[in-house]
Short mmCIF file of N, CA and C in Angstrom, two decimals:
data_model
loop_
_atom_site.label_atom_id
_atom_site.label_comp_id
_atom_site.label_asym_id
_atom_site.label_seq_id
_atom_site.Cartn_x
_atom_site.Cartn_y
_atom_site.Cartn_z
N UNK A 1 90.94 -3.95 -96.30
CA UNK A 1 89.78 -3.64 -97.06
C UNK A 1 89.25 -2.30 -96.59
N UNK A 2 89.07 -1.48 -97.53
CA UNK A 2 88.61 -0.12 -97.28
C UNK A 2 87.14 -0.05 -97.54
N UNK A 3 86.48 0.68 -96.65
CA UNK A 3 85.03 0.81 -96.76
C UNK A 3 84.71 2.10 -97.48
N UNK A 4 83.76 1.98 -98.37
CA UNK A 4 83.35 3.20 -99.04
C UNK A 4 82.35 3.93 -98.16
N UNK A 5 81.95 5.04 -98.59
CA UNK A 5 81.07 5.92 -97.81
C UNK A 5 79.74 5.26 -97.55
N UNK A 6 79.21 4.58 -98.52
CA UNK A 6 77.90 3.92 -98.37
C UNK A 6 78.01 2.83 -97.33
N UNK A 7 79.08 2.05 -97.37
CA UNK A 7 79.25 0.96 -96.41
C UNK A 7 79.44 1.52 -95.00
N UNK A 8 80.13 2.67 -94.88
CA UNK A 8 80.35 3.29 -93.58
C UNK A 8 79.01 3.73 -92.98
N UNK A 9 78.15 4.33 -93.82
CA UNK A 9 76.84 4.78 -93.34
C UNK A 9 76.00 3.59 -92.93
N UNK A 10 76.02 2.52 -93.72
CA UNK A 10 75.23 1.34 -93.41
C UNK A 10 75.74 0.73 -92.10
N UNK A 11 77.07 0.69 -91.96
CA UNK A 11 77.65 0.16 -90.73
C UNK A 11 77.28 1.02 -89.54
N UNK A 12 77.28 2.32 -89.67
CA UNK A 12 76.91 3.23 -88.57
C UNK A 12 75.44 3.04 -88.19
N UNK A 13 74.57 2.96 -89.23
CA UNK A 13 73.14 2.77 -88.95
C UNK A 13 72.93 1.42 -88.28
N UNK A 14 73.63 0.40 -88.77
CA UNK A 14 73.52 -0.95 -88.16
C UNK A 14 73.99 -0.94 -86.73
N UNK A 15 75.14 -0.29 -86.47
CA UNK A 15 75.65 -0.21 -85.10
C UNK A 15 74.70 0.59 -84.20
N UNK A 16 74.16 1.67 -84.78
CA UNK A 16 73.20 2.47 -84.02
C UNK A 16 71.97 1.64 -83.68
N UNK A 17 71.45 0.90 -84.66
CA UNK A 17 70.28 0.05 -84.42
C UNK A 17 70.61 -1.05 -83.41
N UNK A 18 71.78 -1.64 -83.48
CA UNK A 18 72.20 -2.67 -82.50
C UNK A 18 72.29 -2.07 -81.11
N UNK A 19 72.88 -0.85 -81.04
CA UNK A 19 72.99 -0.18 -79.74
C UNK A 19 71.60 0.13 -79.19
N UNK A 20 70.70 0.59 -80.10
CA UNK A 20 69.32 0.90 -79.70
C UNK A 20 68.61 -0.35 -79.23
N UNK A 21 68.79 -1.44 -79.95
CA UNK A 21 68.16 -2.71 -79.56
C UNK A 21 68.76 -3.19 -78.23
N UNK A 22 70.07 -3.06 -78.07
CA UNK A 22 70.72 -3.47 -76.84
C UNK A 22 70.24 -2.63 -75.67
N UNK A 23 70.14 -1.32 -75.86
CA UNK A 23 69.62 -0.44 -74.79
C UNK A 23 68.17 -0.80 -74.50
N UNK A 24 67.36 -1.04 -75.52
CA UNK A 24 65.96 -1.44 -75.32
C UNK A 24 65.87 -2.76 -74.57
N UNK A 25 66.73 -3.71 -74.92
CA UNK A 25 66.72 -5.01 -74.25
C UNK A 25 67.14 -4.86 -72.79
N UNK A 26 68.17 -4.05 -72.55
CA UNK A 26 68.62 -3.81 -71.17
C UNK A 26 67.52 -3.11 -70.38
N UNK A 27 66.88 -2.13 -71.01
CA UNK A 27 65.78 -1.40 -70.33
C UNK A 27 64.62 -2.36 -70.04
N UNK A 28 64.22 -3.18 -70.99
CA UNK A 28 63.13 -4.13 -70.80
C UNK A 28 63.50 -5.14 -69.70
N UNK A 29 64.75 -5.62 -69.74
CA UNK A 29 65.19 -6.57 -68.71
C UNK A 29 65.17 -5.89 -67.36
N UNK A 30 65.58 -4.64 -67.24
CA UNK A 30 65.56 -3.90 -65.98
C UNK A 30 64.12 -3.73 -65.48
N UNK A 31 63.20 -3.41 -66.39
CA UNK A 31 61.79 -3.25 -66.02
C UNK A 31 61.23 -4.56 -65.49
N UNK A 32 61.49 -5.64 -66.18
CA UNK A 32 61.01 -6.96 -65.73
C UNK A 32 61.64 -7.31 -64.39
N UNK A 33 62.95 -7.06 -64.26
CA UNK A 33 63.64 -7.33 -63.02
C UNK A 33 63.07 -6.48 -61.90
N UNK A 34 62.78 -5.21 -62.18
CA UNK A 34 62.24 -4.30 -61.18
C UNK A 34 60.87 -4.78 -60.68
N UNK A 35 59.98 -5.17 -61.61
CA UNK A 35 58.65 -5.67 -61.24
C UNK A 35 58.81 -6.97 -60.45
N UNK A 36 59.65 -7.86 -60.94
CA UNK A 36 59.87 -9.13 -60.26
C UNK A 36 60.47 -8.89 -58.87
N UNK A 37 61.40 -7.98 -58.79
CA UNK A 37 62.05 -7.65 -57.52
C UNK A 37 61.02 -7.08 -56.54
N UNK A 38 60.18 -6.18 -57.02
CA UNK A 38 59.15 -5.58 -56.16
C UNK A 38 58.18 -6.66 -55.66
N UNK A 39 57.75 -7.51 -56.56
CA UNK A 39 56.83 -8.59 -56.19
C UNK A 39 57.51 -9.54 -55.19
N UNK A 40 58.74 -9.88 -55.45
CA UNK A 40 59.48 -10.78 -54.55
C UNK A 40 59.65 -10.15 -53.17
N UNK A 41 60.00 -8.87 -53.14
CA UNK A 41 60.16 -8.18 -51.84
C UNK A 41 58.84 -8.12 -51.09
N UNK A 42 57.74 -7.92 -51.81
CA UNK A 42 56.42 -7.91 -51.18
C UNK A 42 56.09 -9.28 -50.60
N UNK A 43 56.39 -10.34 -51.35
CA UNK A 43 56.16 -11.69 -50.86
C UNK A 43 57.04 -11.99 -49.64
N UNK A 44 58.27 -11.51 -49.68
CA UNK A 44 59.18 -11.70 -48.53
C UNK A 44 58.62 -10.99 -47.30
N UNK A 45 58.14 -9.76 -47.48
CA UNK A 45 57.55 -9.02 -46.36
C UNK A 45 56.33 -9.75 -45.79
N UNK A 46 55.48 -10.29 -46.67
CA UNK A 46 54.30 -11.03 -46.23
C UNK A 46 54.71 -12.28 -45.46
N UNK A 47 55.68 -13.00 -45.99
CA UNK A 47 56.15 -14.21 -45.32
C UNK A 47 56.79 -13.87 -43.98
N UNK A 48 57.57 -12.79 -43.93
CA UNK A 48 58.16 -12.37 -42.65
C UNK A 48 57.09 -12.01 -41.63
N UNK A 49 56.03 -11.35 -42.07
CA UNK A 49 54.93 -11.01 -41.16
C UNK A 49 54.26 -12.29 -40.65
N UNK A 50 54.05 -13.26 -41.53
CA UNK A 50 53.47 -14.54 -41.11
C UNK A 50 54.39 -15.26 -40.14
N UNK A 51 55.69 -15.19 -40.39
CA UNK A 51 56.66 -15.82 -39.49
C UNK A 51 56.59 -15.17 -38.11
N UNK A 52 56.49 -13.84 -38.06
CA UNK A 52 56.38 -13.15 -36.77
C UNK A 52 55.11 -13.58 -36.03
N UNK A 53 53.99 -13.69 -36.76
CA UNK A 53 52.73 -14.13 -36.13
C UNK A 53 52.89 -15.55 -35.60
N UNK A 54 53.48 -16.43 -36.39
CA UNK A 54 53.67 -17.82 -35.97
C UNK A 54 54.62 -17.91 -34.77
N UNK A 55 55.67 -17.08 -34.79
CA UNK A 55 56.60 -17.07 -33.66
C UNK A 55 55.90 -16.58 -32.39
N UNK A 56 55.02 -15.58 -32.52
CA UNK A 56 54.27 -15.09 -31.36
C UNK A 56 53.33 -16.17 -30.84
N UNK A 57 52.66 -16.87 -31.75
CA UNK A 57 51.79 -17.97 -31.34
C UNK A 57 52.59 -19.07 -30.64
N UNK A 58 53.75 -19.38 -31.19
CA UNK A 58 54.61 -20.38 -30.59
C UNK A 58 55.04 -19.94 -29.19
N UNK A 59 55.44 -18.67 -29.05
CA UNK A 59 55.83 -18.16 -27.74
C UNK A 59 54.67 -18.20 -26.75
N UNK A 60 53.46 -17.87 -27.23
CA UNK A 60 52.28 -17.94 -26.37
C UNK A 60 52.02 -19.36 -25.92
N UNK A 61 52.13 -20.32 -26.85
CA UNK A 61 51.93 -21.72 -26.51
C UNK A 61 52.99 -22.21 -25.52
N UNK A 62 54.22 -21.80 -25.73
CA UNK A 62 55.28 -22.19 -24.79
C UNK A 62 55.01 -21.59 -23.41
N UNK A 63 54.54 -20.35 -23.39
CA UNK A 63 54.19 -19.69 -22.12
C UNK A 63 53.05 -20.44 -21.43
N UNK A 64 52.04 -20.84 -22.21
CA UNK A 64 50.94 -21.61 -21.63
C UNK A 64 51.43 -22.96 -21.11
N UNK A 65 52.31 -23.59 -21.87
CA UNK A 65 52.86 -24.88 -21.42
C UNK A 65 53.63 -24.70 -20.11
N UNK A 66 54.40 -23.62 -20.03
CA UNK A 66 55.16 -23.36 -18.81
C UNK A 66 54.25 -23.03 -17.63
N UNK A 67 53.07 -22.48 -17.91
CA UNK A 67 52.13 -22.09 -16.86
C UNK A 67 51.02 -23.14 -16.66
N UNK A 68 51.23 -24.34 -17.18
CA UNK A 68 50.21 -25.38 -17.13
C UNK A 68 49.72 -25.64 -15.70
N UNK A 69 50.63 -25.77 -14.76
CA UNK A 69 50.23 -26.06 -13.37
C UNK A 69 49.41 -24.91 -12.80
N UNK A 70 49.84 -23.70 -13.09
CA UNK A 70 49.11 -22.52 -12.61
C UNK A 70 47.70 -22.46 -13.22
N UNK A 71 47.61 -22.74 -14.52
CA UNK A 71 46.31 -22.72 -15.21
C UNK A 71 45.42 -23.84 -14.68
N UNK A 72 46.00 -24.99 -14.45
CA UNK A 72 45.23 -26.13 -13.91
C UNK A 72 44.69 -25.81 -12.52
N UNK A 73 45.53 -25.19 -11.68
CA UNK A 73 45.08 -24.81 -10.33
C UNK A 73 43.96 -23.78 -10.40
N UNK A 74 44.10 -22.83 -11.32
CA UNK A 74 43.06 -21.82 -11.50
C UNK A 74 41.76 -22.45 -12.00
N UNK A 75 41.85 -23.41 -12.89
CA UNK A 75 40.66 -24.10 -13.37
C UNK A 75 39.97 -24.84 -12.23
N UNK A 76 40.76 -25.46 -11.36
CA UNK A 76 40.17 -26.15 -10.21
C UNK A 76 39.48 -25.16 -9.27
N UNK A 77 40.09 -23.99 -9.08
CA UNK A 77 39.45 -22.97 -8.23
C UNK A 77 38.15 -22.49 -8.85
N UNK A 78 38.12 -22.36 -10.17
CA UNK A 78 36.90 -21.92 -10.86
C UNK A 78 35.82 -22.98 -10.72
N UNK A 79 36.20 -24.25 -10.87
CA UNK A 79 35.22 -25.33 -10.70
C UNK A 79 34.66 -25.35 -9.29
N UNK A 80 35.53 -25.16 -8.30
CA UNK A 80 35.07 -25.13 -6.91
C UNK A 80 34.14 -23.94 -6.68
N UNK A 81 34.52 -22.78 -7.19
CA UNK A 81 33.68 -21.58 -7.02
C UNK A 81 32.35 -21.75 -7.73
N UNK A 82 32.36 -22.32 -8.93
CA UNK A 82 31.10 -22.49 -9.65
C UNK A 82 30.20 -23.50 -8.96
N UNK A 83 30.79 -24.46 -8.23
CA UNK A 83 29.95 -25.39 -7.48
C UNK A 83 29.28 -24.70 -6.30
N UNK A 84 29.89 -23.62 -5.83
CA UNK A 84 29.30 -22.85 -4.72
C UNK A 84 28.32 -21.79 -5.23
N UNK A 85 28.24 -21.63 -6.55
CA UNK A 85 27.31 -20.68 -7.16
C UNK A 85 26.31 -21.46 -8.01
N UNK A 86 25.16 -21.78 -7.46
CA UNK A 86 24.19 -22.54 -8.25
C UNK A 86 23.62 -21.71 -9.39
N UNK A 87 23.07 -22.40 -10.39
CA UNK A 87 22.45 -21.70 -11.52
C UNK A 87 20.93 -21.66 -11.38
N UNK A 88 20.43 -22.14 -10.26
CA UNK A 88 19.00 -22.02 -9.93
C UNK A 88 18.90 -21.45 -8.52
N UNK A 89 17.72 -21.04 -8.13
CA UNK A 89 17.54 -20.38 -6.83
C UNK A 89 17.85 -21.31 -5.66
N UNK A 90 17.49 -22.55 -5.74
CA UNK A 90 17.78 -23.55 -4.72
C UNK A 90 17.54 -23.02 -3.31
N UNK A 91 16.35 -22.45 -3.08
CA UNK A 91 16.01 -21.87 -1.79
C UNK A 91 16.05 -22.93 -0.69
N UNK A 92 15.64 -24.14 -0.99
CA UNK A 92 15.61 -25.20 0.02
C UNK A 92 17.03 -25.52 0.49
N UNK A 93 18.00 -25.59 -0.44
CA UNK A 93 19.38 -25.87 -0.06
C UNK A 93 19.96 -24.73 0.77
N UNK A 94 19.65 -23.49 0.37
CA UNK A 94 20.12 -22.34 1.14
C UNK A 94 19.54 -22.39 2.55
N UNK A 95 18.25 -22.66 2.64
CA UNK A 95 17.59 -22.73 3.93
C UNK A 95 18.20 -23.85 4.78
N UNK A 96 18.52 -24.97 4.17
CA UNK A 96 19.17 -26.07 4.90
C UNK A 96 20.54 -25.66 5.43
N UNK A 97 21.33 -24.97 4.60
CA UNK A 97 22.64 -24.47 5.04
C UNK A 97 22.47 -23.51 6.21
N UNK A 98 21.49 -22.63 6.10
CA UNK A 98 21.24 -21.64 7.14
C UNK A 98 20.81 -22.32 8.44
N UNK A 99 19.96 -23.32 8.35
CA UNK A 99 19.52 -24.03 9.56
C UNK A 99 20.69 -24.76 10.22
N UNK A 100 21.58 -25.30 9.42
CA UNK A 100 22.75 -25.97 9.98
C UNK A 100 23.62 -24.97 10.74
N UNK A 101 23.81 -23.79 10.17
CA UNK A 101 24.61 -22.75 10.83
C UNK A 101 23.93 -22.31 12.12
N UNK A 102 22.62 -22.10 12.07
CA UNK A 102 21.87 -21.69 13.25
C UNK A 102 21.97 -22.77 14.34
N UNK A 103 21.88 -24.03 13.93
CA UNK A 103 22.00 -25.11 14.91
C UNK A 103 23.37 -25.16 15.55
N UNK A 104 24.40 -24.84 14.80
CA UNK A 104 25.76 -24.85 15.32
C UNK A 104 25.98 -23.71 16.31
N UNK A 105 25.40 -22.55 16.05
CA UNK A 105 25.69 -21.34 16.85
C UNK A 105 24.63 -21.03 17.90
N UNK A 106 23.49 -21.71 17.88
CA UNK A 106 22.38 -21.40 18.79
C UNK A 106 21.87 -19.98 18.58
N UNK A 107 22.00 -19.48 17.38
CA UNK A 107 21.48 -18.17 16.99
C UNK A 107 19.95 -18.29 16.99
N UNK A 108 19.27 -17.48 17.78
CA UNK A 108 17.83 -17.61 17.99
C UNK A 108 17.08 -16.67 17.05
N UNK A 109 16.65 -17.19 15.91
CA UNK A 109 15.94 -16.35 14.94
C UNK A 109 14.44 -16.54 15.10
N UNK A 110 13.70 -15.48 14.79
CA UNK A 110 12.25 -15.58 14.90
C UNK A 110 11.55 -15.16 13.61
N UNK A 111 12.26 -14.57 12.67
CA UNK A 111 11.67 -14.20 11.37
C UNK A 111 12.68 -14.49 10.27
N UNK A 112 12.14 -14.92 9.14
CA UNK A 112 12.96 -15.21 7.96
C UNK A 112 12.14 -14.84 6.74
N UNK A 113 12.57 -13.81 5.99
CA UNK A 113 11.79 -13.33 4.85
C UNK A 113 12.68 -13.15 3.62
N UNK A 114 12.29 -13.74 2.50
CA UNK A 114 13.02 -13.43 1.27
C UNK A 114 12.78 -11.98 0.87
N UNK A 115 13.79 -11.36 0.30
CA UNK A 115 13.70 -9.97 -0.15
C UNK A 115 13.73 -9.93 -1.67
N UNK A 116 13.56 -8.73 -2.21
CA UNK A 116 13.55 -8.56 -3.67
C UNK A 116 14.93 -8.87 -4.25
N UNK A 117 14.94 -9.71 -5.28
CA UNK A 117 16.20 -10.10 -5.93
C UNK A 117 16.78 -8.92 -6.71
N UNK A 118 18.11 -8.93 -6.82
CA UNK A 118 18.83 -7.91 -7.59
C UNK A 118 19.60 -8.62 -8.70
N UNK A 119 19.17 -8.38 -9.93
CA UNK A 119 19.75 -9.07 -11.08
C UNK A 119 20.90 -8.23 -11.65
N UNK A 120 22.00 -8.91 -11.91
CA UNK A 120 23.18 -8.31 -12.55
C UNK A 120 23.45 -9.08 -13.83
N UNK A 121 24.48 -8.68 -14.55
CA UNK A 121 24.75 -9.29 -15.85
C UNK A 121 25.06 -10.79 -15.74
N UNK A 122 25.93 -11.18 -14.82
CA UNK A 122 26.36 -12.57 -14.73
C UNK A 122 25.73 -13.35 -13.58
N UNK A 123 25.12 -12.64 -12.65
CA UNK A 123 24.56 -13.32 -11.48
C UNK A 123 23.36 -12.55 -10.94
N UNK A 124 22.64 -13.20 -10.04
CA UNK A 124 21.51 -12.57 -9.35
C UNK A 124 21.77 -12.69 -7.85
N UNK A 125 21.58 -11.59 -7.13
CA UNK A 125 21.66 -11.61 -5.68
C UNK A 125 20.29 -11.99 -5.14
N UNK A 126 20.28 -12.92 -4.21
CA UNK A 126 19.03 -13.38 -3.60
C UNK A 126 19.14 -13.09 -2.10
N UNK A 127 18.57 -11.98 -1.65
CA UNK A 127 18.71 -11.61 -0.23
C UNK A 127 17.57 -12.18 0.63
N UNK A 128 17.91 -12.43 1.88
CA UNK A 128 16.94 -12.88 2.89
C UNK A 128 17.15 -12.02 4.13
N UNK A 129 16.05 -11.59 4.74
CA UNK A 129 16.11 -10.81 5.97
C UNK A 129 15.78 -11.73 7.14
N UNK A 130 16.61 -11.65 8.16
CA UNK A 130 16.42 -12.47 9.35
C UNK A 130 16.36 -11.55 10.57
N UNK A 131 15.31 -11.71 11.36
CA UNK A 131 15.20 -11.02 12.64
C UNK A 131 15.48 -12.06 13.72
N UNK A 132 16.32 -11.70 14.70
CA UNK A 132 16.72 -12.67 15.71
C UNK A 132 17.08 -11.96 17.01
N UNK A 133 17.39 -12.79 17.99
CA UNK A 133 17.94 -12.32 19.26
C UNK A 133 19.23 -13.11 19.47
N UNK A 134 20.27 -12.43 19.89
CA UNK A 134 21.52 -13.13 20.04
C UNK A 134 22.46 -12.34 20.93
N UNK A 135 23.39 -13.07 21.57
CA UNK A 135 24.46 -12.36 22.26
C UNK A 135 25.60 -12.16 21.25
N UNK A 136 26.59 -11.36 21.61
CA UNK A 136 27.64 -11.02 20.66
C UNK A 136 28.44 -12.24 20.21
N UNK A 137 28.74 -13.14 21.12
CA UNK A 137 29.56 -14.30 20.77
C UNK A 137 28.84 -15.19 19.76
N UNK A 138 27.60 -15.52 20.01
CA UNK A 138 26.83 -16.35 19.07
C UNK A 138 26.68 -15.64 17.73
N UNK A 139 26.41 -14.35 17.79
CA UNK A 139 26.23 -13.59 16.56
C UNK A 139 27.52 -13.55 15.75
N UNK A 140 28.65 -13.39 16.41
CA UNK A 140 29.95 -13.41 15.72
C UNK A 140 30.20 -14.76 15.05
N UNK A 141 29.91 -15.85 15.75
CA UNK A 141 30.05 -17.18 15.16
C UNK A 141 29.13 -17.34 13.95
N UNK A 142 27.90 -16.87 14.10
CA UNK A 142 26.92 -16.95 13.01
C UNK A 142 27.45 -16.21 11.77
N UNK A 143 27.93 -14.98 11.96
CA UNK A 143 28.46 -14.20 10.83
C UNK A 143 29.64 -14.92 10.18
N UNK A 144 30.53 -15.45 10.99
CA UNK A 144 31.70 -16.14 10.46
C UNK A 144 31.30 -17.35 9.63
N UNK A 145 30.37 -18.16 10.13
CA UNK A 145 29.95 -19.35 9.39
C UNK A 145 29.21 -18.99 8.11
N UNK A 146 28.49 -17.88 8.10
CA UNK A 146 27.82 -17.43 6.87
C UNK A 146 28.87 -17.04 5.83
N UNK A 147 29.79 -16.19 6.23
CA UNK A 147 30.79 -15.66 5.28
C UNK A 147 31.77 -16.73 4.80
N UNK A 148 32.06 -17.72 5.63
CA UNK A 148 33.06 -18.74 5.29
C UNK A 148 32.42 -20.06 4.88
N UNK A 149 31.16 -20.06 4.51
CA UNK A 149 30.46 -21.30 4.17
C UNK A 149 31.14 -22.00 3.00
N UNK A 150 31.53 -23.27 3.15
CA UNK A 150 32.23 -23.96 2.07
C UNK A 150 31.31 -24.48 0.96
N UNK A 151 30.00 -24.50 1.21
CA UNK A 151 29.08 -25.09 0.24
C UNK A 151 28.36 -24.08 -0.64
N UNK A 152 28.31 -22.83 -0.20
CA UNK A 152 27.54 -21.85 -0.95
C UNK A 152 28.08 -20.45 -0.64
N UNK A 153 28.17 -19.62 -1.68
CA UNK A 153 28.57 -18.24 -1.47
C UNK A 153 27.43 -17.49 -0.79
N UNK A 154 27.75 -16.88 0.34
CA UNK A 154 26.80 -16.04 1.06
C UNK A 154 27.58 -14.86 1.62
N UNK A 155 26.89 -13.76 1.77
CA UNK A 155 27.53 -12.62 2.41
C UNK A 155 26.50 -11.89 3.25
N UNK A 156 26.99 -11.16 4.21
CA UNK A 156 26.13 -10.34 5.05
C UNK A 156 26.01 -8.99 4.35
N UNK A 157 24.79 -8.62 3.97
CA UNK A 157 24.56 -7.37 3.24
C UNK A 157 24.27 -6.21 4.18
N UNK A 158 23.62 -6.52 5.29
CA UNK A 158 23.23 -5.45 6.21
C UNK A 158 23.10 -6.04 7.61
N UNK A 159 23.52 -5.27 8.61
CA UNK A 159 23.39 -5.67 10.01
C UNK A 159 22.81 -4.50 10.78
N UNK A 160 21.83 -4.79 11.63
CA UNK A 160 21.28 -3.79 12.54
C UNK A 160 21.16 -4.45 13.90
N UNK A 161 21.98 -4.02 14.85
CA UNK A 161 21.94 -4.55 16.21
C UNK A 161 21.47 -3.44 17.13
N UNK A 162 20.50 -3.76 17.94
CA UNK A 162 20.02 -2.77 18.91
C UNK A 162 20.16 -3.34 20.32
N UNK A 163 19.75 -2.57 21.29
CA UNK A 163 19.90 -2.95 22.69
C UNK A 163 18.52 -3.18 23.29
N UNK A 164 18.39 -4.20 24.11
CA UNK A 164 17.16 -4.46 24.85
C UNK A 164 17.48 -4.28 26.32
N UNK A 165 16.92 -3.25 26.95
CA UNK A 165 17.25 -2.96 28.35
C UNK A 165 16.79 -4.07 29.30
N UNK A 166 15.73 -4.79 28.92
CA UNK A 166 15.25 -5.86 29.78
C UNK A 166 16.14 -7.11 29.70
N UNK A 167 16.73 -7.37 28.53
CA UNK A 167 17.64 -8.50 28.34
C UNK A 167 18.95 -7.97 27.74
N UNK A 168 19.83 -7.41 28.56
CA UNK A 168 21.04 -6.78 28.01
C UNK A 168 22.02 -7.77 27.39
N UNK A 169 21.87 -9.06 27.64
CA UNK A 169 22.79 -10.05 27.06
C UNK A 169 22.37 -10.44 25.66
N UNK A 170 21.05 -10.52 25.42
CA UNK A 170 20.53 -10.88 24.11
C UNK A 170 20.04 -9.64 23.39
N UNK A 171 20.62 -9.37 22.26
CA UNK A 171 20.34 -8.16 21.51
C UNK A 171 19.43 -8.47 20.33
N UNK A 172 18.46 -7.61 20.05
CA UNK A 172 17.68 -7.76 18.83
C UNK A 172 18.59 -7.50 17.62
N UNK A 173 18.57 -8.44 16.70
CA UNK A 173 19.44 -8.35 15.52
C UNK A 173 18.56 -8.45 14.28
N UNK A 174 18.82 -7.57 13.34
CA UNK A 174 18.16 -7.63 12.03
C UNK A 174 19.30 -7.71 11.01
N UNK A 175 19.36 -8.81 10.28
CA UNK A 175 20.48 -9.03 9.36
C UNK A 175 19.93 -9.45 8.00
N UNK A 176 20.61 -8.97 6.96
CA UNK A 176 20.27 -9.40 5.60
C UNK A 176 21.41 -10.24 5.07
N UNK A 177 21.08 -11.47 4.71
CA UNK A 177 22.06 -12.41 4.14
C UNK A 177 21.75 -12.54 2.66
N UNK A 178 22.78 -12.39 1.85
CA UNK A 178 22.59 -12.50 0.41
C UNK A 178 23.33 -13.74 -0.10
N UNK A 179 22.63 -14.53 -0.88
CA UNK A 179 23.25 -15.64 -1.59
C UNK A 179 23.16 -15.31 -3.07
N UNK A 180 23.78 -16.10 -3.90
CA UNK A 180 23.90 -15.73 -5.31
C UNK A 180 23.50 -16.89 -6.21
N UNK A 181 23.02 -16.53 -7.38
CA UNK A 181 22.69 -17.50 -8.42
C UNK A 181 23.44 -17.08 -9.68
N UNK A 182 24.23 -17.98 -10.22
CA UNK A 182 25.01 -17.71 -11.43
C UNK A 182 24.13 -17.89 -12.65
N UNK A 183 24.14 -16.92 -13.56
CA UNK A 183 23.38 -17.05 -14.79
C UNK A 183 24.14 -17.96 -15.75
N UNK A 184 23.42 -18.57 -16.65
CA UNK A 184 24.09 -19.35 -17.69
C UNK A 184 24.91 -18.39 -18.54
N UNK A 185 26.17 -18.73 -18.74
CA UNK A 185 27.05 -17.86 -19.50
C UNK A 185 26.79 -18.02 -20.98
N UNK A 186 26.77 -16.91 -21.73
CA UNK A 186 26.60 -17.02 -23.18
C UNK A 186 27.81 -17.72 -23.79
N UNK A 187 27.58 -18.36 -24.92
CA UNK A 187 28.67 -19.06 -25.62
C UNK A 187 29.76 -18.06 -25.98
N UNK A 188 31.01 -18.47 -25.81
CA UNK A 188 32.13 -17.62 -26.16
C UNK A 188 32.73 -16.91 -24.97
N UNK A 189 32.10 -16.97 -23.80
CA UNK A 189 32.67 -16.35 -22.63
C UNK A 189 33.45 -17.35 -21.82
#
């Protein structure tokens, strides 16, 4: 069957329109695929980032689990330390501790004066000035028992030892002992 000129033109236009529709369909499908692909890749990146965060959290939890004994020991040390740091002035308890130390060492004090408190962010220093007479051995024991007190944090802030020519064995001592008061911690610390 032979095609006439009119049929050839119609066939060419039809083929051209089919090719145009096919190219348009391929282009539209590529555009949809491209948008879908971009969205999918973005979702994959987001999920991968979440996976990395979760893996880091898991690793942190495993690390904490592995360090459980260490953390527990540290918590016990913190509890012990906080029991030695009262949240009130408790001057009577401090004075009782001091009298016990003085009784143990025979440290002969004659003056005891509270000094001006020094407030810091987490704690307050509560200093006391003590004037006494002591020989070196008793004074050394006194200092050691103050610094190593198991019931309350105390430290020696200042020491002034002088010489008495009339009693060369007993020296006039002026010492400042500081104890501490822990402030209530704000929530979240």
